[in-house]
Coordinates of C-alpha atoms and ligand atoms in Angstrom, one line a residue:
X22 CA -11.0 -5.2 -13.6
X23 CA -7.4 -6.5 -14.3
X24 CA -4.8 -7.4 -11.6
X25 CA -6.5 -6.6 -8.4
X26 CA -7.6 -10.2 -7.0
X27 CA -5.3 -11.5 -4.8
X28 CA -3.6 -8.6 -4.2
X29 CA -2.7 -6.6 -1.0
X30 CA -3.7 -3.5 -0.3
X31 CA -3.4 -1.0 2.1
X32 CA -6.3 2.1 2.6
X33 CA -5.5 4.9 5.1
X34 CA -8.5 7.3 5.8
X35 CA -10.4 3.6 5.8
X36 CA -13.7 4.9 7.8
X37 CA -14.4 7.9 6.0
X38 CA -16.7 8.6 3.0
X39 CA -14.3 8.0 0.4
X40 CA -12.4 5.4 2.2
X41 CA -15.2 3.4 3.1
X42 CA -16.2 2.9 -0.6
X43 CA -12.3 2.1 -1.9
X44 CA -12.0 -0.3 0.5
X45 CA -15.5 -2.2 -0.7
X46 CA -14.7 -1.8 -4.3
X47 CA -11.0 -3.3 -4.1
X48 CA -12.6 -6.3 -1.9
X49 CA -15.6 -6.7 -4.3
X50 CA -12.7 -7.3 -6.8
X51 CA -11.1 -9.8 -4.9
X52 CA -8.1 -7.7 -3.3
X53 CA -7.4 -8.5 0.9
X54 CA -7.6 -5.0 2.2
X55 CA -5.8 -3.6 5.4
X56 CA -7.8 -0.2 6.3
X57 CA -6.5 2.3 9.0
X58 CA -7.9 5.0 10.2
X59 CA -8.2 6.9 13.8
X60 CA -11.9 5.4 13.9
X61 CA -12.8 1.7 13.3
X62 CA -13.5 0.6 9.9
X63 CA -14.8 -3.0 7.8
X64 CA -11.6 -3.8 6.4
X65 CA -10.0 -7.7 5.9
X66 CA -7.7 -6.6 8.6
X67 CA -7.9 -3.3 10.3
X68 CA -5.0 -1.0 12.4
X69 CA -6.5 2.1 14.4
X70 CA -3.7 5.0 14.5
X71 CA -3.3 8.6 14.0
X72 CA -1.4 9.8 10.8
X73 CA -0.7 12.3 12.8
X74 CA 2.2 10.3 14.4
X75 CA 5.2 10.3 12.3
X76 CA 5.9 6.5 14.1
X77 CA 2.6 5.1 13.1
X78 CA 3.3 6.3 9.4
X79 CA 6.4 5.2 8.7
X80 CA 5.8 1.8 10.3
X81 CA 2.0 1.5 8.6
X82 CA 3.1 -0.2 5.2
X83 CA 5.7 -2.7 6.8
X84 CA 3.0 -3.1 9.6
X85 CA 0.1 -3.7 7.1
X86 CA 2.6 -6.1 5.2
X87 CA 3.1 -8.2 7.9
X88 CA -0.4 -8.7 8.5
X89 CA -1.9 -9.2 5.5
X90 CA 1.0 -11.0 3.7
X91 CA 2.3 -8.6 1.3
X92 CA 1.8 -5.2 -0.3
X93 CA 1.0 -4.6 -3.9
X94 CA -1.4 -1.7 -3.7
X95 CA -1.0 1.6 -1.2
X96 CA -4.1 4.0 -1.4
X97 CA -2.9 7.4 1.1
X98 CA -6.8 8.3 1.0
X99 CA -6.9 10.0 4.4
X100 CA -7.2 14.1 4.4
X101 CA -8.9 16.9 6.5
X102 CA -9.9 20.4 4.8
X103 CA -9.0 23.6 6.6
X104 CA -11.0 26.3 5.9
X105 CA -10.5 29.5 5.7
X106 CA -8.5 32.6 4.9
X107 CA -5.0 32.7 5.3
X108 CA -5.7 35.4 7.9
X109 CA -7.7 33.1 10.2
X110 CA -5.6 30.3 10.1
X111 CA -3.2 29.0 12.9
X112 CA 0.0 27.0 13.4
X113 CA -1.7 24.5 14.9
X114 CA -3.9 24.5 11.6
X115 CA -1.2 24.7 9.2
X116 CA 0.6 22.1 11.5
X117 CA -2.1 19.6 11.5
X118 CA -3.2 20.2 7.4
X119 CA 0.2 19.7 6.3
X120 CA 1.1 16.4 9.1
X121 CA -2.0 14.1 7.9
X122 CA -2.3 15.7 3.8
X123 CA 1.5 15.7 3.1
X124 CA 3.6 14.4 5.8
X125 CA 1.8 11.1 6.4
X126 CA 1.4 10.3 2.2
X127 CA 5.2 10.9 2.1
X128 CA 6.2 8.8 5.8
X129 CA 3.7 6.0 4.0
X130 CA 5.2 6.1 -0.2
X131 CA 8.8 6.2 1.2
X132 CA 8.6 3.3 3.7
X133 CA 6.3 1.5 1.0
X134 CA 8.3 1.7 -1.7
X135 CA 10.9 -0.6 -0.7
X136 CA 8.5 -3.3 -0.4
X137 CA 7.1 -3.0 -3.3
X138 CA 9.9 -2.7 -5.4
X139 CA 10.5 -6.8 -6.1
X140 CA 7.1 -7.1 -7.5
X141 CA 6.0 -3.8 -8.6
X142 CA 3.1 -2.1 -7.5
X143 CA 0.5 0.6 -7.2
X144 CA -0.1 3.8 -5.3
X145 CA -3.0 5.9 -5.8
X146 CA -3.2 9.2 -3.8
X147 CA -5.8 11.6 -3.3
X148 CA -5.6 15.0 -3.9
X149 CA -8.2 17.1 -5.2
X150 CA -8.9 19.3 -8.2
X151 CA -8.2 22.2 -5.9
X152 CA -4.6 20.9 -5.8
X153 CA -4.5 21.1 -9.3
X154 CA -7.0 25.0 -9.5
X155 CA -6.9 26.5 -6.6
X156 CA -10.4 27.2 -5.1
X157 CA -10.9 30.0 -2.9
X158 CA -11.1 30.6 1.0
X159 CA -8.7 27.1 1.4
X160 CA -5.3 28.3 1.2
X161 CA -4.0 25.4 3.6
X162 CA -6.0 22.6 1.8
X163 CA -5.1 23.4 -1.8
X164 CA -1.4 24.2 -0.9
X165 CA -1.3 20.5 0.6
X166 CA -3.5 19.4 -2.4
X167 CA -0.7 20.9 -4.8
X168 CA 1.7 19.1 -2.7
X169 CA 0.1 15.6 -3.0
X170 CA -0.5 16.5 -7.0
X171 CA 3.4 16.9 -7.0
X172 CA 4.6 14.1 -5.1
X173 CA 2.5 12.2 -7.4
X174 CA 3.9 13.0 -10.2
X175 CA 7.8 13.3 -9.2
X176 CA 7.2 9.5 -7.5
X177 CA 5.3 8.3 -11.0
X178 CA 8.2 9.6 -12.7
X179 CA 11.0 7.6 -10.4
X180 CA 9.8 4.7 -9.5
X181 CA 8.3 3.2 -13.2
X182 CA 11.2 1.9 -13.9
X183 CA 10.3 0.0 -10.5
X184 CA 7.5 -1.3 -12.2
X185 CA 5.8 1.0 -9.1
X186 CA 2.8 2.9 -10.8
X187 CA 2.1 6.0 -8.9
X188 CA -0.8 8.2 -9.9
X189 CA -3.8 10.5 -8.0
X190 CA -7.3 11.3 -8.2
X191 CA -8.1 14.8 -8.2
X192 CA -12.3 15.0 -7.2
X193 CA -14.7 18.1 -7.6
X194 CA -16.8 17.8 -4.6
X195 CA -17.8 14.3 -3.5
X196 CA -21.3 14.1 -1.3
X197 CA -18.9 12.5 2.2
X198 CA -18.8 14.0 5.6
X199 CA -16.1 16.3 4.4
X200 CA -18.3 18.2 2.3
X201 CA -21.3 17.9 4.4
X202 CA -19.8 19.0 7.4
X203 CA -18.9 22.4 5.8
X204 CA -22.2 23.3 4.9
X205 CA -23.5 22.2 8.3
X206 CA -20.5 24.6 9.7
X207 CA -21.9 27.2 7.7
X208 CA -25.2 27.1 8.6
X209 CA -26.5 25.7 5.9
X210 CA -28.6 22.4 5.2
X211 CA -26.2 19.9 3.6
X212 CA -28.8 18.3 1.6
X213 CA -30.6 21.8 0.2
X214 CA -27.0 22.8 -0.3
X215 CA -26.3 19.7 -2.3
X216 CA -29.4 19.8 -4.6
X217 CA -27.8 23.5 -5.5
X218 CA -24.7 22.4 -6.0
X219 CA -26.3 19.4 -8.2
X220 CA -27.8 22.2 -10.8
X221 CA -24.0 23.1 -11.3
X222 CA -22.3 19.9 -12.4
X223 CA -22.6 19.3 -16.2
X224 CA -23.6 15.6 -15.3
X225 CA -26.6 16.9 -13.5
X226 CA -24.6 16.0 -9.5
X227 CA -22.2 16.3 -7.6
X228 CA -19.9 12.8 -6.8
X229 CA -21.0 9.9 -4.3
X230 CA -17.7 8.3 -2.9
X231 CA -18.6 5.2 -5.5
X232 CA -17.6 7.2 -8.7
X233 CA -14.2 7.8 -7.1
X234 CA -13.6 4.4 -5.6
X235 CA -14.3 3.1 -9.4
X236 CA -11.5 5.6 -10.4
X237 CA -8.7 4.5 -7.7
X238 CA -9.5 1.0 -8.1
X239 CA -9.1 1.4 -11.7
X240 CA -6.3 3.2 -10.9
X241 CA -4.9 0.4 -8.8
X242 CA -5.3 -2.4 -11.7
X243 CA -4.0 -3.9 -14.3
X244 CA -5.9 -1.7 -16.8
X245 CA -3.9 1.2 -16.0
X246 CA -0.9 -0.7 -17.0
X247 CA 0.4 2.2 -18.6
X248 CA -0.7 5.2 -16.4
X249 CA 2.1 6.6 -13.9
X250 CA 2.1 10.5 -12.5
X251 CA -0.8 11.3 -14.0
X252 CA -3.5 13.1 -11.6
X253 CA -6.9 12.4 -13.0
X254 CA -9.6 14.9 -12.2
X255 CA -13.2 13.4 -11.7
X256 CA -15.5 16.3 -12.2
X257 CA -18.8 15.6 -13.9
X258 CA -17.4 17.8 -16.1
X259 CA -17.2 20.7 -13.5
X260 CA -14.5 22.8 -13.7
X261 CA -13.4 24.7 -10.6
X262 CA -14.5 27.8 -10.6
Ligands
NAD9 P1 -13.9 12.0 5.2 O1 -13.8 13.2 6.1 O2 -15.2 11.4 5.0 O3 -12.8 10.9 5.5 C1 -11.5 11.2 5.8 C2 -11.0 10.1 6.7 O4 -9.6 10.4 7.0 C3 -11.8 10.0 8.0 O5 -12.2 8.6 8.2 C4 -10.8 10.4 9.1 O6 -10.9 9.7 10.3 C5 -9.4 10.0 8.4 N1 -8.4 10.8 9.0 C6 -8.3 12.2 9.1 N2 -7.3 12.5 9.9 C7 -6.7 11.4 10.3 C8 -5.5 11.1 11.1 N3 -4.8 12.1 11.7 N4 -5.2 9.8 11.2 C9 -5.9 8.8 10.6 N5 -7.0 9.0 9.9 C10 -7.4 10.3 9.7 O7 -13.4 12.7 3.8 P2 -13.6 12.1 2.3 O8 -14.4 13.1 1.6 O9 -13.8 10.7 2.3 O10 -12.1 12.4 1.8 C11 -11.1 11.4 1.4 C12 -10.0 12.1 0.6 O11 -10.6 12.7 -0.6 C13 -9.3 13.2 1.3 O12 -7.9 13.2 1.1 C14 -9.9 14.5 0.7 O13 -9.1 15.6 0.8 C15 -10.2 14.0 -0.7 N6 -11.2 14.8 -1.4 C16 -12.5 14.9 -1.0 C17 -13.4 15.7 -1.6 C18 -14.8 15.8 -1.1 O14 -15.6 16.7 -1.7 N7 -15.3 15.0 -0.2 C19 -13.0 16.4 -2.8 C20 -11.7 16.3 -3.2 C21 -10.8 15.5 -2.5

């Protein structure tokens, strides 16, 4: 891959299922990585904080910078799912999915920017292919999904001429805590509930966090040279349904 080694980067979400595997593929390729998260994660440098905290956000990328000793690649990985019907959901929930899926992406692109802006850059985001089709029974998660999909493309469209490449990932479902904790929550045997959902995707499963790690990180290089907005859905060929 093009353009990553030797270049900084900064994961948020760096412990999680996802997370974990972007920040292994970007060091395999020879990037120095900064991971946050609320729990500890393997990172070349690592700062614990809550996303929820508009103060941590908006200092993470100059924070990050300063550690590492610059900032060429910004991955806002980090998201919860809220489930449920609108009906069921509270502030608190709409508070909380909209803080850590939207808030903290825009507190983290908006301080990050700036500092990227001498050499050019990359941001990769992650939304989901919910954000782009809604699913059902999620109304909080694909209305922030839609709103990560749209910063995405509004910041890919004013910050090329930058030389700032800003572009998302869009996954079906991806075999990470997030997805097996909603079966467990529902009763249901994550791994049974898997091999179903296996028979459903045209490439015979469903994701492992690797074959979206591959995606940001190619995403994040040099061999996207010429990719900005675009939110690139990483199915198996599954559409939503
Ligand atoms: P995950 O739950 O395994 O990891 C999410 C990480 O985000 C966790 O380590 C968690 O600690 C961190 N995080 C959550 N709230 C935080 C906060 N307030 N402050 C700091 N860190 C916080 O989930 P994942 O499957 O790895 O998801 C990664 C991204 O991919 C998310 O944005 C998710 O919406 C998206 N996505 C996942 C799937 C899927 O099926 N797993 C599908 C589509 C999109």
């Amino acid at each position: 891959m093009q353009g990553i080694s030797g270049k900084y980067a900064l994961v948020t979400g760096a412990a999680g299922g996802i997370g974990q595997a972007i920040v292994a593929r970007l060091r395999k390729e020879g990037a120095i990585v900064c991971g946050t998260d609320r729990e500890t994660a393997e990172a070349d440098h690592f700062i614990q904080g809550d996303l929820m905290d508009a103060r941590f956000a908006d200092s993470l990328p100059q924070t990050a910078q300063d550690m590492i000793g610059g900032l060429d690649i910004v991955i806002n990985n980090a998201g919860i799912i809220t489930r449920g019907e609108i009906t069921q959901a509270t502030d608190e929930d709409y508070r909380r999915t909209m803080a850590i899926n939207v808030e903290a992406p825009f507190r983290i692109c908006r301080a990050a920017i700036p500092l990227m802006a001498d050499n050019g850059g990359a941001i990769v985001n992650l939304a989901s292919c919910w954000g782009v089709h809604p699913g059902p029974n999620h109304p909080l998660y694909v209305m922030s999904k839609a709103a990560v999909a749209s910063l995405t493309q509004c910041l890919g469209l004013d910050h090329a001429h930058q030389g700032i490449r800003v572009n998302a990932v869009c996954p079906n479902e991806v075999n990470t805590p997030m997805l097996r904790t909603g079966f467990a929550a529902r009763g249901l045997d994550p791994d049974a509930a898997i091999e179903t959902l296996n028979a459903s995707v045209p490439l015979g499963r469903i994701a492992e966090a690797q074959d979206i790690a591959d995606v940001v990180a190619f995403l994040a290089s040099d061999d996207a040279r010429y990719m900005c907005g675009a939110l690139l859905e990483v199915n198996g060929g599954k559409p939503v349904q």
